[in-house]
Short mmCIF file of C-alpha atoms and ligand atoms in Angstrom, two decimals:
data_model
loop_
_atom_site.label_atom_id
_atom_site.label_comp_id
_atom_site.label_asym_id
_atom_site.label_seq_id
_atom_site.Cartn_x
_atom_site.Cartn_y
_atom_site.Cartn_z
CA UNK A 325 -33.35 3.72 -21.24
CA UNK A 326 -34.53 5.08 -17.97
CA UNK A 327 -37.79 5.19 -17.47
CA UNK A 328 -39.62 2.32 -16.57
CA UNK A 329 -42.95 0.88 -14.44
CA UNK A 330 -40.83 -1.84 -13.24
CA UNK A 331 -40.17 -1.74 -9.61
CA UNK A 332 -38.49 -4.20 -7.65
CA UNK A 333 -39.71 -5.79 -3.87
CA UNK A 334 -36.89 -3.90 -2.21
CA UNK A 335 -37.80 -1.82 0.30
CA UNK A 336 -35.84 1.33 0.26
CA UNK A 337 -33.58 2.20 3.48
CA UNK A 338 -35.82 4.38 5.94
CA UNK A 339 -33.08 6.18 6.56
CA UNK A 340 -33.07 7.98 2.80
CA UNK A 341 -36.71 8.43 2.95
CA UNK A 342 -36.14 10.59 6.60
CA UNK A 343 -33.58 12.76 4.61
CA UNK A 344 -35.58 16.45 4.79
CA UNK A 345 -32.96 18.05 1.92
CA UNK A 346 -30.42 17.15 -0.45
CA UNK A 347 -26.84 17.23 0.74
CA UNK A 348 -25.84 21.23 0.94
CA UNK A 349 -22.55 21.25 -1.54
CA UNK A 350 -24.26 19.86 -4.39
CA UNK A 351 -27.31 22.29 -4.08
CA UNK A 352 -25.09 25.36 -3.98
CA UNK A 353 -23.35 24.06 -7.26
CA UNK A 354 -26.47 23.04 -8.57
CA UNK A 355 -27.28 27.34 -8.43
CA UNK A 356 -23.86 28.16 -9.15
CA UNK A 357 -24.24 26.14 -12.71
CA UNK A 358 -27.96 27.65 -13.30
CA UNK A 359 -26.49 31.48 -12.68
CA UNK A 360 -23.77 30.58 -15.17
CA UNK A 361 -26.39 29.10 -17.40
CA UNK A 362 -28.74 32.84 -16.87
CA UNK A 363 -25.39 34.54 -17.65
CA UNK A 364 -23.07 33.12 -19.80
CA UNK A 365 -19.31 34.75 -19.95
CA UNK A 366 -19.83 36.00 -16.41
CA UNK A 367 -16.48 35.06 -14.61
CA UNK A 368 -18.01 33.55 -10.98
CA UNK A 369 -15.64 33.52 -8.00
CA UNK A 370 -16.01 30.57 -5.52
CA UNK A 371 -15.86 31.60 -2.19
CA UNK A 372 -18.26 28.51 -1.50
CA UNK A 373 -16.98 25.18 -0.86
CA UNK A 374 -14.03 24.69 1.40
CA UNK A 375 -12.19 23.37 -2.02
CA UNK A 376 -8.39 23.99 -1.90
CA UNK A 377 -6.76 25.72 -4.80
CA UNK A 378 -3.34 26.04 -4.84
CA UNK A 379 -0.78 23.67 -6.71
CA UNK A 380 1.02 21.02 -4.48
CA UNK A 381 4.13 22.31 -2.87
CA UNK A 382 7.94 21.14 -4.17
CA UNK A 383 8.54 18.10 -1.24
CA UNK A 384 5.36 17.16 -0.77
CA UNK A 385 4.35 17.04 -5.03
CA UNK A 386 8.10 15.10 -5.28
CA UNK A 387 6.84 12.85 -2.65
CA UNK A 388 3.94 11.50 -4.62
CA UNK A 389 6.08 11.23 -7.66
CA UNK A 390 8.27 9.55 -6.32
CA UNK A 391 5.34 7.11 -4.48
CA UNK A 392 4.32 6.88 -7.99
CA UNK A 393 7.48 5.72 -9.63
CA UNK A 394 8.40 3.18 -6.93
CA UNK A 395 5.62 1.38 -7.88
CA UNK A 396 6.78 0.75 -11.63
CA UNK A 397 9.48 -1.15 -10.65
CA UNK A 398 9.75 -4.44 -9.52
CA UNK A 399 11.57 -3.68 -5.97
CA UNK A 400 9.18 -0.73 -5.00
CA UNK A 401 6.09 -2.20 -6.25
CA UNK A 402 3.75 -2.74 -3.66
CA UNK A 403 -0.02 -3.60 -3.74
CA UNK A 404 -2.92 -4.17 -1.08
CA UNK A 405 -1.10 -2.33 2.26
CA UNK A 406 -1.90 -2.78 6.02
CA UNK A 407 -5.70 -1.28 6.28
CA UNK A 408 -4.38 1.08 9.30
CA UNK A 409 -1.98 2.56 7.05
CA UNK A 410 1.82 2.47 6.23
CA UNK A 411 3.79 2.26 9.88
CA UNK A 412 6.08 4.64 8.93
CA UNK A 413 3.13 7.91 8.28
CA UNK A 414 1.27 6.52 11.29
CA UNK A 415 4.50 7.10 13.41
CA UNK A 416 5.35 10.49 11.47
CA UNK A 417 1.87 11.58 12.59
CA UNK A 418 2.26 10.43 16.13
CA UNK A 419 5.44 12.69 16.25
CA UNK A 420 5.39 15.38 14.50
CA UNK A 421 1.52 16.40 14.78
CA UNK A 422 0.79 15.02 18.32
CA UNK A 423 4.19 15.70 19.46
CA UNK A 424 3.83 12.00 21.07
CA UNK A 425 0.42 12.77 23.20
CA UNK A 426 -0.67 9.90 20.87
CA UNK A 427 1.17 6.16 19.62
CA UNK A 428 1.23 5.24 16.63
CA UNK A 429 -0.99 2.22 16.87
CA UNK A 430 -3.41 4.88 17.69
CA UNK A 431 -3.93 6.51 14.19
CA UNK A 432 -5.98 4.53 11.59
CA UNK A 433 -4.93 6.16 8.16
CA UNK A 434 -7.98 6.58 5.65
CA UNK A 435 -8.94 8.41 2.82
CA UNK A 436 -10.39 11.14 4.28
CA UNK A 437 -12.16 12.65 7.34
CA UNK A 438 -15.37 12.52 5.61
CA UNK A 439 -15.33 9.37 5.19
CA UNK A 440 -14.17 8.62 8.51
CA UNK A 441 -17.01 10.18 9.86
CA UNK A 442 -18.93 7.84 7.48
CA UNK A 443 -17.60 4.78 8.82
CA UNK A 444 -17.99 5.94 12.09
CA UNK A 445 -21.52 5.74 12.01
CA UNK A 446 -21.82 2.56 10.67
CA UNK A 447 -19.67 1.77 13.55
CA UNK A 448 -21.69 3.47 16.46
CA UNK A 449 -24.91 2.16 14.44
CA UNK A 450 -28.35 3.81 15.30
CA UNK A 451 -29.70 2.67 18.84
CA UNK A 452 -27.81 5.76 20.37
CA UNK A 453 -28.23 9.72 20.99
CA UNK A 454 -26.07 12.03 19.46
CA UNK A 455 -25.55 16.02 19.92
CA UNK A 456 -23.87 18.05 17.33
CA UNK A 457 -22.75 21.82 17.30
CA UNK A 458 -25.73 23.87 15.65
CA UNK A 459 -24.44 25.17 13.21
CA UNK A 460 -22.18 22.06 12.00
CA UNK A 461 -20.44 20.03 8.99
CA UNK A 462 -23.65 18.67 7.49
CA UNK A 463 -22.17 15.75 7.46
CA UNK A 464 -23.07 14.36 11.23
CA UNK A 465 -26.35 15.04 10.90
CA UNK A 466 -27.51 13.81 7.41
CA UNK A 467 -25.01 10.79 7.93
CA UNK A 468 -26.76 9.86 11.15
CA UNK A 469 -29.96 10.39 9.71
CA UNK A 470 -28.89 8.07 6.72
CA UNK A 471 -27.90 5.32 9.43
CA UNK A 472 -31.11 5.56 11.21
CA UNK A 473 -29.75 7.61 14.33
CA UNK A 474 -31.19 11.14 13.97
CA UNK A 475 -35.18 9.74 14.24
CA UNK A 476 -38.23 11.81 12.22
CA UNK A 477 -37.98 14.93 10.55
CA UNK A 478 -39.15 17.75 13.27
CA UNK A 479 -42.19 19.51 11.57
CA UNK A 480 -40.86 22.56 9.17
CA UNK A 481 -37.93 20.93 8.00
CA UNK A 482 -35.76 22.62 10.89
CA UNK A 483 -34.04 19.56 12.68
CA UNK A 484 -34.61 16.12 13.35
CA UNK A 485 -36.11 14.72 16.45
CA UNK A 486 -33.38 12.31 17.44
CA UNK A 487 -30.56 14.91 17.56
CA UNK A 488 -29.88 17.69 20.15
CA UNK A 489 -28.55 21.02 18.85
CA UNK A 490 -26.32 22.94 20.81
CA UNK A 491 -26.92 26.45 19.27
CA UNK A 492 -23.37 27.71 19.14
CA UNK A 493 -24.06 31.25 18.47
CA UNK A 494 -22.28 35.11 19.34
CA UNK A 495 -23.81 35.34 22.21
CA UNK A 496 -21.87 32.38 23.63
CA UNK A 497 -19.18 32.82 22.20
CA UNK A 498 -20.22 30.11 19.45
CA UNK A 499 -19.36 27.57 22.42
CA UNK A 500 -22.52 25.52 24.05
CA UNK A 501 -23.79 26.13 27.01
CA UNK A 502 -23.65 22.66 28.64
CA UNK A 503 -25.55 23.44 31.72
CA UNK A 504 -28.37 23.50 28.78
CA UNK A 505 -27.23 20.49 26.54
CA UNK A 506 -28.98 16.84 27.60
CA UNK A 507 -26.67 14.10 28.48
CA UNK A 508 -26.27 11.86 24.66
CA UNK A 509 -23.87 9.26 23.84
CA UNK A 510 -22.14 10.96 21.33
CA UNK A 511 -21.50 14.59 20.67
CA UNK A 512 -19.72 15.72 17.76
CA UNK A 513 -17.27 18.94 17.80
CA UNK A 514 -15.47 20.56 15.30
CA UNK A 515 -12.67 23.41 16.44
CA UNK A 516 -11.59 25.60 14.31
CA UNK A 517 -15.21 25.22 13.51
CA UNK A 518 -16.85 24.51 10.15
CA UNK A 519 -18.51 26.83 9.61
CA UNK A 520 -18.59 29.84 12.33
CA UNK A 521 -14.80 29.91 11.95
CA UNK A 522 -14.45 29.84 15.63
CA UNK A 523 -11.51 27.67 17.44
CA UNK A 524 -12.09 26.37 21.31
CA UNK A 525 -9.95 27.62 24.03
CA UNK A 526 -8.21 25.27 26.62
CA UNK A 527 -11.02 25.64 28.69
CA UNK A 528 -13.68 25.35 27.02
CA UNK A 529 -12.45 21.97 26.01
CA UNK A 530 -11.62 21.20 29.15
CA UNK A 531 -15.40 21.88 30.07
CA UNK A 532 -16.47 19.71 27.43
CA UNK A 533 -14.11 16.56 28.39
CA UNK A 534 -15.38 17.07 31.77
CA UNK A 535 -19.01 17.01 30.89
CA UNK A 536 -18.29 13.96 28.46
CA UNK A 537 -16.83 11.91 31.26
CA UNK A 538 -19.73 12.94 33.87
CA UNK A 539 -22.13 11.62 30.71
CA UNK A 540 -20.14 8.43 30.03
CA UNK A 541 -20.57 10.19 26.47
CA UNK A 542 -17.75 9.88 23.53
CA UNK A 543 -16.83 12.86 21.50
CA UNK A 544 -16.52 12.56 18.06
CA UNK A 545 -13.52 15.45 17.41
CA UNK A 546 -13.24 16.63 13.99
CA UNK A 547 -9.76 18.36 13.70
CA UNK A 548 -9.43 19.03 10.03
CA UNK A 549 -8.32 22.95 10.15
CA UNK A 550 -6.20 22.21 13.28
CA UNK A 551 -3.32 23.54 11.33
CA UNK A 552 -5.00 26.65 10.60
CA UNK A 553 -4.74 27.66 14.63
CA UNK A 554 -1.88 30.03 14.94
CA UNK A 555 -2.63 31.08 18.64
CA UNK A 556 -0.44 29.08 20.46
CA UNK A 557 -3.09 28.97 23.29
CA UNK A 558 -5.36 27.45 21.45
CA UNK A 559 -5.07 23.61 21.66
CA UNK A 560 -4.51 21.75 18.03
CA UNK A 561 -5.80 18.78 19.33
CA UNK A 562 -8.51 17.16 21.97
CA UNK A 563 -5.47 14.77 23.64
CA UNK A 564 -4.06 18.39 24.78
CA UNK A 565 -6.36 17.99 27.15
CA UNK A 566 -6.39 16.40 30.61
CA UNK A 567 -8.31 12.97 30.22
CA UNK A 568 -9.78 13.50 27.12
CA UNK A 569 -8.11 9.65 26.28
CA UNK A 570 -11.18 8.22 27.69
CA UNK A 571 -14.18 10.10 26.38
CA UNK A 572 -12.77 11.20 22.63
CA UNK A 573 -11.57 10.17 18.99
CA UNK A 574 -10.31 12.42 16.94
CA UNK A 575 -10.98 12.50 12.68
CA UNK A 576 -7.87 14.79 11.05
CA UNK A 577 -7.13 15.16 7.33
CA UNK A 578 -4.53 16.08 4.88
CA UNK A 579 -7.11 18.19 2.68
CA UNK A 580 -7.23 21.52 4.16
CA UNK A 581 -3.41 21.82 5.09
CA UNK A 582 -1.27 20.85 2.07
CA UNK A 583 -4.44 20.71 -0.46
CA UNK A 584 -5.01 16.63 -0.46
CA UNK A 585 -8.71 17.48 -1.22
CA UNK A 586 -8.23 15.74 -4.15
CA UNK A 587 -5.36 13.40 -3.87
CA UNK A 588 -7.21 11.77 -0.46
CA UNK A 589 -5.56 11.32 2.55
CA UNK A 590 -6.88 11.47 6.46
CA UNK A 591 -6.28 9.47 9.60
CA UNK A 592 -8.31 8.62 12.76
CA UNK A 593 -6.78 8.51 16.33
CA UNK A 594 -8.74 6.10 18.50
CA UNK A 595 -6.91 6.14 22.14
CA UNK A 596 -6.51 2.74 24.00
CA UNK A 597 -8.79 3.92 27.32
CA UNK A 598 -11.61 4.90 24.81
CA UNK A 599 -14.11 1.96 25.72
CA UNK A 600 -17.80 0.79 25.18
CA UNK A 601 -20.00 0.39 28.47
CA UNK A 602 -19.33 -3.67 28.05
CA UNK A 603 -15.49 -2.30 28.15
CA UNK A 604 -14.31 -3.24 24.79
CA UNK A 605 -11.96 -1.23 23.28
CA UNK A 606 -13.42 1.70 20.71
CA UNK A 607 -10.31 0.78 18.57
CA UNK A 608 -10.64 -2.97 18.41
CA UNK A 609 -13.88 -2.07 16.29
CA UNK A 610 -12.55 0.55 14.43
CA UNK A 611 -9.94 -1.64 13.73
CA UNK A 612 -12.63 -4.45 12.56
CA UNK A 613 -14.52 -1.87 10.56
CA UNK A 614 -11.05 -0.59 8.65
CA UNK A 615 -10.11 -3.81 7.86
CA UNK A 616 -13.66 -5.12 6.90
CA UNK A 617 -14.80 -1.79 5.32
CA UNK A 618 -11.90 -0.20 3.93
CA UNK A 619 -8.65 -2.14 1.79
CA UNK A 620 -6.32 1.35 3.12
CA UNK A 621 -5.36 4.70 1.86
CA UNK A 622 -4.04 4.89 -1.79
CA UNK A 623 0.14 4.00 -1.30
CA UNK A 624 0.70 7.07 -3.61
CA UNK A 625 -1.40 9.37 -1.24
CA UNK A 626 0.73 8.00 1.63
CA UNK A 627 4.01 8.62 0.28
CA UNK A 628 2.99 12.41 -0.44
CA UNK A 629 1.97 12.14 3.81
CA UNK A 630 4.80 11.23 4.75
CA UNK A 631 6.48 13.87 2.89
CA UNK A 632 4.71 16.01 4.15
CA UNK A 633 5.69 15.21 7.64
CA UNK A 634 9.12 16.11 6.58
CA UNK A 635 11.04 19.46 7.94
CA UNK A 636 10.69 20.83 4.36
CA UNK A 637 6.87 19.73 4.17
CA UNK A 638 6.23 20.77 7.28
CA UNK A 639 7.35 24.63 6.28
CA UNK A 640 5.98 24.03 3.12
CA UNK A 641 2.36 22.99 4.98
CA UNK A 642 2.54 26.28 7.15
CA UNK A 643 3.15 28.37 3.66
CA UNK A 644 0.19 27.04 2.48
CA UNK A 645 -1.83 27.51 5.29
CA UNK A 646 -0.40 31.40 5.54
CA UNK A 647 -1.86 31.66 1.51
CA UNK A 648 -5.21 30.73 2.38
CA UNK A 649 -5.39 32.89 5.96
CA UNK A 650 -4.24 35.94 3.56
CA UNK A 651 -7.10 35.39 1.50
CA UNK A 652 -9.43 35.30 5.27
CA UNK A 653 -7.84 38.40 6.07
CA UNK A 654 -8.93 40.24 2.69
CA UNK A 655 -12.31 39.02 3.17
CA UNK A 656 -12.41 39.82 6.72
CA UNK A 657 -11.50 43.14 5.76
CA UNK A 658 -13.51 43.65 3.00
CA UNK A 659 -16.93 42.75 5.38
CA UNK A 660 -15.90 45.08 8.17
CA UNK A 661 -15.48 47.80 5.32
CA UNK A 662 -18.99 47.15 4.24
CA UNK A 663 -19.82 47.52 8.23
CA UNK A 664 -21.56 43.25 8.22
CA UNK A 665 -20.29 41.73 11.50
CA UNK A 666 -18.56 39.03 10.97
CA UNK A 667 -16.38 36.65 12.74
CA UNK A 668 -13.90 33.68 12.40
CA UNK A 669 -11.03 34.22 9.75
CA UNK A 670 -8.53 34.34 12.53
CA UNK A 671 -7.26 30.92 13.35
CA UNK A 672 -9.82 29.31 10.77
CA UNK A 673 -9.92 29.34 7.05
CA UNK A 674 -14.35 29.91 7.26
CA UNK A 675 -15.89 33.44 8.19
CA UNK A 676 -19.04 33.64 9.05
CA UNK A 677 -21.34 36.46 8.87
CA UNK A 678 -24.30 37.72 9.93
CA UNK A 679 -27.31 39.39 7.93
CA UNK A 680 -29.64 39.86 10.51
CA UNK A 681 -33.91 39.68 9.02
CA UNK A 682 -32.59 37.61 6.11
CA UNK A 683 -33.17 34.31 4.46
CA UNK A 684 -29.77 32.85 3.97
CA UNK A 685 -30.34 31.61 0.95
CA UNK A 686 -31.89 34.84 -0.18
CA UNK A 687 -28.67 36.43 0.72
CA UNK A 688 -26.58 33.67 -1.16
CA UNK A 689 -29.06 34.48 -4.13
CA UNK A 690 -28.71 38.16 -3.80
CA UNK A 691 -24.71 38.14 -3.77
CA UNK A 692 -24.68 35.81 -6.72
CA UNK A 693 -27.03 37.72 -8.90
CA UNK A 694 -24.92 40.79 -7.67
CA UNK A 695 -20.88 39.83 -8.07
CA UNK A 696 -21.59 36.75 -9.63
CA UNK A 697 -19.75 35.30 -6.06
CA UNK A 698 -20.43 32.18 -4.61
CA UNK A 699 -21.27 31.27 -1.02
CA UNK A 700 -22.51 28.99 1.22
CA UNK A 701 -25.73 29.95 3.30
CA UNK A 702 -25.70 29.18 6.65
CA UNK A 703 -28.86 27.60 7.09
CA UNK A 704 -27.54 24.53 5.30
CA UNK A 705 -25.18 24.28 8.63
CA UNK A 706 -28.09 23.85 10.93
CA UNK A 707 -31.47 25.88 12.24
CA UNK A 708 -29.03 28.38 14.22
CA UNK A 709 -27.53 29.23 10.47
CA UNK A 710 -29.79 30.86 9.31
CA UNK A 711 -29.26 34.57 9.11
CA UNK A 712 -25.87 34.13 8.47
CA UNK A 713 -23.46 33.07 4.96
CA UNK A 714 -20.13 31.47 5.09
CA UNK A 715 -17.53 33.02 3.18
CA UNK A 716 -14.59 30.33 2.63
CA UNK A 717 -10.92 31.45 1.95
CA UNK A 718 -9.77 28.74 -0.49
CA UNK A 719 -8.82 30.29 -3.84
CA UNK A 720 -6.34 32.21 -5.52
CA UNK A 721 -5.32 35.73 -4.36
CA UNK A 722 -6.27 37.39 -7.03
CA UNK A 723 -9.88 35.60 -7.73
CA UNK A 724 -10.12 36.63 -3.48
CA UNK A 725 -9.14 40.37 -4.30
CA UNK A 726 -11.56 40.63 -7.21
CA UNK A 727 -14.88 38.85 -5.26
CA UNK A 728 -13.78 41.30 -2.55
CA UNK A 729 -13.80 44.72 -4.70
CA UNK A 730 -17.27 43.29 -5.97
CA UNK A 731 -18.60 42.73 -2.95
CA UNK A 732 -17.71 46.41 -2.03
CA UNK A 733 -18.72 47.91 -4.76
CA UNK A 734 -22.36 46.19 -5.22
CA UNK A 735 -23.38 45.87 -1.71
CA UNK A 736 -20.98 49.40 -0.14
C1 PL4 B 634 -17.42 19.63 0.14
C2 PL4 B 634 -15.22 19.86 9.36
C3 PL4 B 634 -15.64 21.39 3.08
N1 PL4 B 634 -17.52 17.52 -0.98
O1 PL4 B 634 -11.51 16.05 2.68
P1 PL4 B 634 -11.83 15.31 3.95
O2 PL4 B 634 -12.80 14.20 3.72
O3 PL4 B 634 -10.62 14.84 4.70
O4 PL4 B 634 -12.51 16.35 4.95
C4 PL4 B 634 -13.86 16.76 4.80
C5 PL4 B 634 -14.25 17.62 5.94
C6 PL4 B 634 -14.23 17.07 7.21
N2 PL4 B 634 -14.54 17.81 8.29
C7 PL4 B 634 -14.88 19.08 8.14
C8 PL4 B 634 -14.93 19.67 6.88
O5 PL4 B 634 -15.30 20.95 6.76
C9 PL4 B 634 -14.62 18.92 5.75
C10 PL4 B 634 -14.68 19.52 4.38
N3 PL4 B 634 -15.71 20.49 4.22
C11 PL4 B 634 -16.69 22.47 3.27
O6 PL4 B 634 -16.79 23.35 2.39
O7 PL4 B 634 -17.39 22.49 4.29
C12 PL4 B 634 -15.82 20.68 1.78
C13 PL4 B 634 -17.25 20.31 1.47
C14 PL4 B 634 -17.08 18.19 0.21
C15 PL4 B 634 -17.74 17.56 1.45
O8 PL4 B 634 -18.90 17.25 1.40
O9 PL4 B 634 -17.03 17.40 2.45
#
């Protein structure tokens, strides 16, 4: 089995062969596992992938048992289910999320914001320019670069040629400066941000929607930590802001607020004045794509939604949230102790700090060997990464507390 001289006359998608580096998550587990192998019985702490941890809550755990149970019996049993998703969680979402900014014909249930984005680029295809945050969910980039959108690899492996990084750095505030950024057709944004932990103000939103509409260009706004923003100043959503209807989607997720990393469930809002220059509708294609691409969001997952969007699993969703920003406090803490500037952990479940002269990856290397901790280097985020690691807040308090005393105690 395996290997063989064999080839056959398909020529392999362009797109794989422009791919500079594997996908970041895997390679950081792919060192986790070899560490483990160097030292076996050490007890490594993930502070690595944004991976939730906690068990479900009461209501929202009851809710996908009870999903479950419906469906062994011959009343509740239910198979294939509208693509969109069921009208009763598109409506809760509408409501209770988007306090009505939105309709519920807008949201497009899915399995995920990842995969969202996924689709998304099949839908907006590769005969377009795109601008992304730098540094950003890898996702954007190598999934535009697997759809043919991102062009060649720029020399040294920093970038590709078809994409415009806005550096989103301390010195501005980790916000772009847009009198700097080219005109594209799409530009992708993530607030709170993955990874520099920083969350958009009202008006630096309301910059960016006006520089989209002066563009023509559509913003692709990933929302996934929303819920972790507890300064009420700081919009939740891109529809808080004036006109943003026209020029923005929005990708969301159930992962990151009541831990549906693994159960799967996500939605998409696609506004009704979004349009292409021929003025079609954005959402009549998404629409196409969800219903040719995608046969709906597990039932199960959907029940445990729409639980979720109950009083009870609404209290229970900010509970679970406050765990996780306890855990970004300690950590936050724990850096400024050692004296690294940091920054993020506020109203975001990522902090992001700074080593300044260092390989990233040295760094991540140098803290595993050292507290057998895992993290994510930032140059995996994008060229303006580098120099910096990403310390995620998912895990249990007391795994947190010990990677923190380590940290202290090998690096103080
Ligand atoms: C590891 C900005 C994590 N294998 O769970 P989903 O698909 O609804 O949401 C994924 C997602 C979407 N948007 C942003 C994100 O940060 C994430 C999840 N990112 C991380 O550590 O950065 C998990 C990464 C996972 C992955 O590749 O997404």
């Amino acid at each position: 089995m395996g290997g063989t001289d064999f080839v056959t006359k398909v020529k392999r998608n362009q797109g794989f062969t422009n791919l500079t580096a594997g996908y970041l998550f895997p390679e950081v587990a792919r060192r986790r596992k070899a560490f483990e192998e160097r030292n076996p019985g050490t007890r490594v702490i993930s502070l690595g992938i944004g991976n939730t941890t906690e068990p479900l809550s009461p209501r929202i755990a009851e809710g996908l048992r009870s999903g479950a149970l419906k469906l062994g019996t011959r009343e509740g049993y239910s198979g294939y289910g509208e693509e969109q998703g069921m009208g009763e969680l598109r409506a809760l979402i509408a409501r209770r999320l988007y306090r009505c900014r939105i309709e519920p014909h807008e949201v497009f249930i899915s399995d995920g914001a990842k995969c969202d984005i996924g689709r998304l680029q099949t839908m907006f295809g590769s005969k377009l320019s795109i601008a992304v945050q730098d540094p950003a969910y890898p996702v954007y980039v190598d999934g535009s670069v697997i759809v043919g959108a991102a062009g060649d690899a720029i020399a040294g492996n920093t970038g590709y040629n078809g994409i415009a990084y806005l550096p989103c750095v301390p010195a501005n505030s980790f916000f772009p400066d847009l009198e700097a950024t080219p005109a594209t057709n799409l530009i992708y944004f993530c607030s709170p941000n993955n990874p520099t932990g920083a969350s958009a103000t009202r008006k630096q939103l309301e910059e960016l929607v006006a520089f989209a509409t002066r563009n023509g260009s559509i913003i692709i706004y990933d929302a996934a930590y929303a819920e972790y923003i507890s300064d009420a100043s700081l919009p939740k959503s891109i529809f808080e802001i004036e006109g943003a209807r026209r020029v923005a989607l929005e990708v969301n997720s159930f992962s990151k607020s009541i831990g549906f990393t693994g159960v799967r469930l996500g939605w998409t809002v696609v506004p009704e004045e979004l349009r292409f220059a021929d003025g079609t509708q954005v959402s009549k294609d998404w629409n196409r794509v969800m219903t040719t691409l995608f046969n709906g969001a597990s039932n199960v997952a959907q029940a445990g939604g729409i639980a979720a969007l109950s009083d009870e699993g609404l209290a229970e969703m900010r509970s679970s949230v406050a765990h996780y920003m306890g855990n970004a406090a300690l950590i936050k803490r724990g850096l400024e102790r050692l004296g690294i500037e940091n920054y993020g952990g506020s109203d975001s479940p990522y902090i992001w700090a700074r080593f300044p002269g260092k390989s990233s990856w040295d760094v991540f290397e140098q803290i595993l060997d050292a507290c057998a901790v895992v993290t994510t280097p930032g140059s995996g985020f994008g060229p303006s990464g580098e120099h910096f690691l990403r310390f995620s807040a998912f895990g249990h308090r007391e795994d947190v507390e010990l990677a923190v005393s380590r940290l202290e105690s090998k690096l103080g």
